[in-house]
Amino acid sequence: MKYGFFDDKHKEYVIDKVNTPAPWTNYIGVNDMCAVLSQTAGGYVFYKSPQYHRITRFRPNAPIERPGHYVYLRDDDTGEYWSISWQPVAKDLKKAKYECRHGLSYSKFSCDYQNIGAQQTVFIPLNEPVELWDVKLKNKGNTPRRLSVYSYLEFSFHHIDMDNQNFQMSLYASGSSYEDGIIENDLYYEEQGYQWFTSNFQPDGFDCLRDSFLGTYRDESNPIAVETGKCSGSFEKTGNHCAALQKKVILQPDEEIRLAFMLGEGKRSAAVPVRKKYSNPANIDQAFAALADFWSEKLSKLQVNTPNQGMNTSLNIWNLYQSEVNIMFSRFASFIEVGGRTGLGYRDTSQDAMTIPHSNPVKCRKRIIELLRGLTKEGYGLHLFQPEWFDPELQGKQQTFKSPTVVPTPSRSDMIHGIKDACSDDALWLIAAISEYIKETAEFSLLDEVVTYADGGEDTVYQHMMHILDFSDRQVGSTGICKGLRADWNDCLNLGGGESAMVSFLHYWAIQHFLALSRFAGKNEEVKKYEAMAAKVKKACNDNLWDGEWYIRGITASGRKIGTHMDEEGKVHMESNTWAVFSGVADPDRAMKAMDSVDKYLYTQYGLMLNAPSYTKNDDEIGFVTRVYPGVKENGSIFSHPNPWAWCAEATLGRGDRAMKFYDALLPYNQNDKIEVREAEPYAYCQFVMGKDHTAFGRARHPFMTGSGGWAYFAATRYMLGVRPDFDSLVIDPCIPKDWSDFDVTRVWRGADYHIHVVNPDHVSKGVKTIELDGQKISGNVPAQVAGTQHEVQVVMG
Ligand code: NOJ
C-alpha cells in the first residue's frame, strides 16, 4: 500500500494519503532555527538547542503528534471549520482532499474542501531565525465566500524539563501580550527569553492564552474560538501561551489571496522589520528561492544517473538530505529523540562528519574540531558532551538555560567521565572523519592546528589522532583484541574488560587511514610505528577471531567466545564480519566466507539483521542486548546503520550483485508500496526495521536521526559507484551489478567539475580497464584538476 510518491522534478515527496500509519516527518531550517514537522503539521521548532531553547511545545509519544503549527479555516456563513493540514481538525478524507509535500527544508500542506483551495508552506529563510507560513487561499466556486483564517501554535516554556515537569514554576514563569498585530511571548526569568508571532495583516482577533483559544474540555481539534468564530483577546502574565491571530476575509469567485504568518526570536520590536519585509510577498518568494538554490548547490556536488531509479532518487536527493540533517542538527531532535538529551554523541557525530565533507565541509570541519576538544588526553572521547563546554571562545561560560529552579551546573569534573564510561569505538571514527575531510578539501594544515583536550592541555590534531590510536593499542585484553569497555558501536554489547572483535577491526581500519595520511605527509617515523601496530592488530585478529565460516563478535570477560558455530543464539553478527572484510584484516578466502555467512544467516528482504538468531536468554556478561526483545533494535533487528558496512565489504570483494542486493533491500524507496508493513516514511532511512524474530517483521522505526543516513550515502557513492577522493587524485573504482551497461556520476571536487561516464561492455562487477581524462588515456587515478575547470572522464570497466 502506498501513501505517496517521489516527485524528483520538484525534489519533493508527495503524501497524498495523509493518514499515514506513523508520523512522517521533515526538517525545516538549515541554520540555527529548526522545526520538526509531520505530514499533518504536528511538531515543534527550536532555536539552536531542542533541549533548552525550544520555541513551540510538543507532547512527545502521544497518540497523535500535537500540537503543531496550524492554520484553521472557518466558513463564516455556515460555521463549518477545518484546518489546512489534515490534523488537527481531521476532516473526513472522503470529503476533503489533503496533501503534504515534504521538500528540502520546507513542507507544503494543502487542502481542497468545499471549493476552497488552501495551501500553507512552512519554511525558515537561510540566515534568519524566522519561521514563515506562506498561506494561499483560493475560492474555486462561483459564489463569494466569507472566511475566518486563524493561526495557532503553542509556545514552549523554553526548556524540555520546564515543558514537562515542575509546573509550579513553569506556569508562572512566562507571560504573553498583544500589541499592534504582534504577539510577544515572554520567558520572564530569562534575560533574552522572548519570541514573537505576527502576520502580514492587521488581525481581526487574537488569543495569547492557549486555554482561552481552545476552551475547556476541548483540544486542538475543536477550539472554541474557531467554533464560535471569535477569539477572546486573551493574554496574561503566567499561564500557557499560544499564538492565535484571526483574519476575516471575503473571497470572490476565482479570487486568490496570500497571507503570511511569522514566528521569530526576540522582543516585539524585533518583529517589526521582519513583518515589514515579509509583508511583501516578493520577499517571501525570494527567501524561498534562496533556500532552493542552497539545496541545489549542495546536491550539485554529486549527482548520479544509474540504471537503478531508487538509487538515483535516494543519492541525488533524499539520502544526502538526511545526512545533512544529521550533521546540521546532530541527533537529538525528532519525535523519538524529543530533545531532552542533546550535545554531541562522540561516535555518531564522528561518523556523520566523515560522510559528507563534499557538501558541507564547513559543518564537518566544525564538528571535527568540537570532537577533538571533547577528547581526553588519555585518548578516549567523551561519549556525550555539549560542545560549548570546551569552546575556548566561550571561556567555559555555558550557553545553557538558567532554570529558576536550581539545577546544578555541572562542574568540569562532572563533564569528563572516566574510563569506566568510555566506549571502545568512539574516537576511532574520528580518524577517518579527519582523513576524509582532508581528502576532500586538501586542507593538510588542519593536522598542525593546535586544539585543546577536554581535560586540559593541548596538542596538534595529528597528535590527537595518535592519542586515539594509542588508547586502543593499550586497551586490549589477554588475546590482544581491544576491550569492549562500556560498549562498542553496539550500545547494548557491554563487555567491559571482555574483548570486541569489531573494535580491533575498526582500530586496524583507523590505523590504515592514519598511515595513508602519514605516508602522504612524509612522516616516516610515525609510518614505522603504526605499520608495526597494524601488523600486531591484524595478527591478533586472525589468530583469535576466526571461527571457520565467519568471525566471532567478541570474547566475554570470563573468556567465552560470542558468535560461534556452537552458539544457538547470537551465532552470526554483522558488525564483526563486515568490519573484518572492509578493514582489510581478512584475507580473501576468509573474507568471502565471512560475507557468505552474512548473506546466509542475516539477509532478509528488508535488509540485513544485526545478529541471528536473536537472543532470548539474558546473559549479562554479553550485555543489555540479551535483554532486548528478539527482533528489536540491537537484538536481531535489521539495524540500518551497519547495513552499508556490508555494501562496502561486498564492494571491496568485487561482488557488485551482492552489494546491490543488500542495498536494495534496505532502500526506503523500495518500500514505498509496502507501507502497511514499513509504516515509516519511505524517503528516510530509519534506525531499525523489526527483524524476522519479531511479529512485526519489516516495520521501520526512528527515521532521520540514524547513522544509516550518512553511511548509506558514503558506501553507495564511494564504494559501490566507487568515486572517492584520495589525497591528490580522484579514485574511480566501481563495484556494480553485472547487468549494468553504464552509469554517470558528476562530482565537484576541490572546485573542479568531473563528468564521469562509466561503461561496462564486458558486464563485469569490478575492474577498470581504461580511464580517459578529457580524451587522453591516463594510468591510475584522476589527478586533481585546477579549481573552476570542467572535465570529461570516460571509464571502461572490464
Ligand atoms: C544508536 C546510537 O545513537 C549509536 O551510537 C549506536 O551505535 C547505535 N544505537 C547502536 O547501538
Coordinates of N, CA and C in Angstrom, one line a residue, residues 17 22 49 142 171 212 216 226 282-283 314 352 374 386 395 434 493 515 545 577 592 616 644 660 737:
K17 N -2.0 10.5 0.7 CA -2.9 9.8 1.7 C -2.3 10.2 3.0
A22 N 2.2 6.2 10.7 CA 3.1 6.8 11.7 C 3.3 8.2 11.2
S49 N 19.0 25.0 20.3 CA 19.0 23.8 21.2 C 17.6 23.3 21.4
N142 N -18.4 29.4 -7.4 CA -18.9 30.6 -8.1 C -19.7 31.5 -7.3
L171 N 4.5 27.3 35.0 CA 3.3 28.0 34.7 C 3.3 29.5 35.1
S212 N -7.8 29.8 26.6 CA -8.9 30.6 26.1 C -9.2 30.3 24.6
T216 N -12.4 25.1 27.6 CA -12.3 23.9 28.5 C -12.9 22.7 27.9
V226 N -12.5 29.0 17.2 CA -12.8 28.7 15.8 C -14.2 28.3 15.7
A282 N 7.0 39.3 -2.5 CA 8.2 39.1 -3.3 C 9.3 38.7 -2.4
N283 N 9.4 39.2 -1.2 CA 10.5 38.8 -0.3 C 10.3 37.4 0.2
S314 N 17.5 8.4 -4.3 CA 18.0 8.5 -3.0 C 19.3 9.3 -2.9
D352 N 29.0 11.0 11.2 CA 28.3 11.9 10.4 C 29.3 12.8 9.7
G374 N 36.6 17.4 22.6 CA 35.9 16.5 23.5 C 36.7 15.3 23.8
Q386 N 28.4 18.5 25.6 CA 28.0 19.8 25.0 C 29.2 20.5 24.4
Q395 N 35.0 30.5 26.8 CA 35.8 30.5 28.1 C 35.0 29.8 29.2
I434 N 38.6 12.8 9.9 CA 39.7 13.8 9.6 C 40.3 13.5 8.2
L493 N 26.1 -4.0 23.7 CA 27.1 -5.1 23.9 C 28.0 -4.5 25.0
L515 N 47.9 5.9 8.5 CA 49.1 5.6 7.8 C 49.1 6.2 6.4
L545 N 40.0 -14.6 16.2 CA 38.6 -14.3 15.9 C 38.0 -15.1 14.9
N577 N 31.8 -9.2 11.1 CA 32.1 -9.8 9.8 C 32.3 -8.7 8.8
M592 N 35.5 -13.8 1.8 CA 34.4 -14.3 1.1 C 33.5 -15.2 2.0
T616 N 17.4 -14.9 23.3 CA 16.2 -15.0 24.1 C 16.5 -15.2 25.6
P644 N 25.2 -0.6 5.5 CA 26.1 -0.1 4.5 C 27.5 -0.6 4.7
M660 N 24.5 -4.8 -4.3 CA 23.2 -4.2 -4.7 C 22.0 -4.9 -4.1
P737 N 26.4 -4.1 -10.2 CA 25.7 -5.3 -10.7 C 26.2 -5.6 -12.2

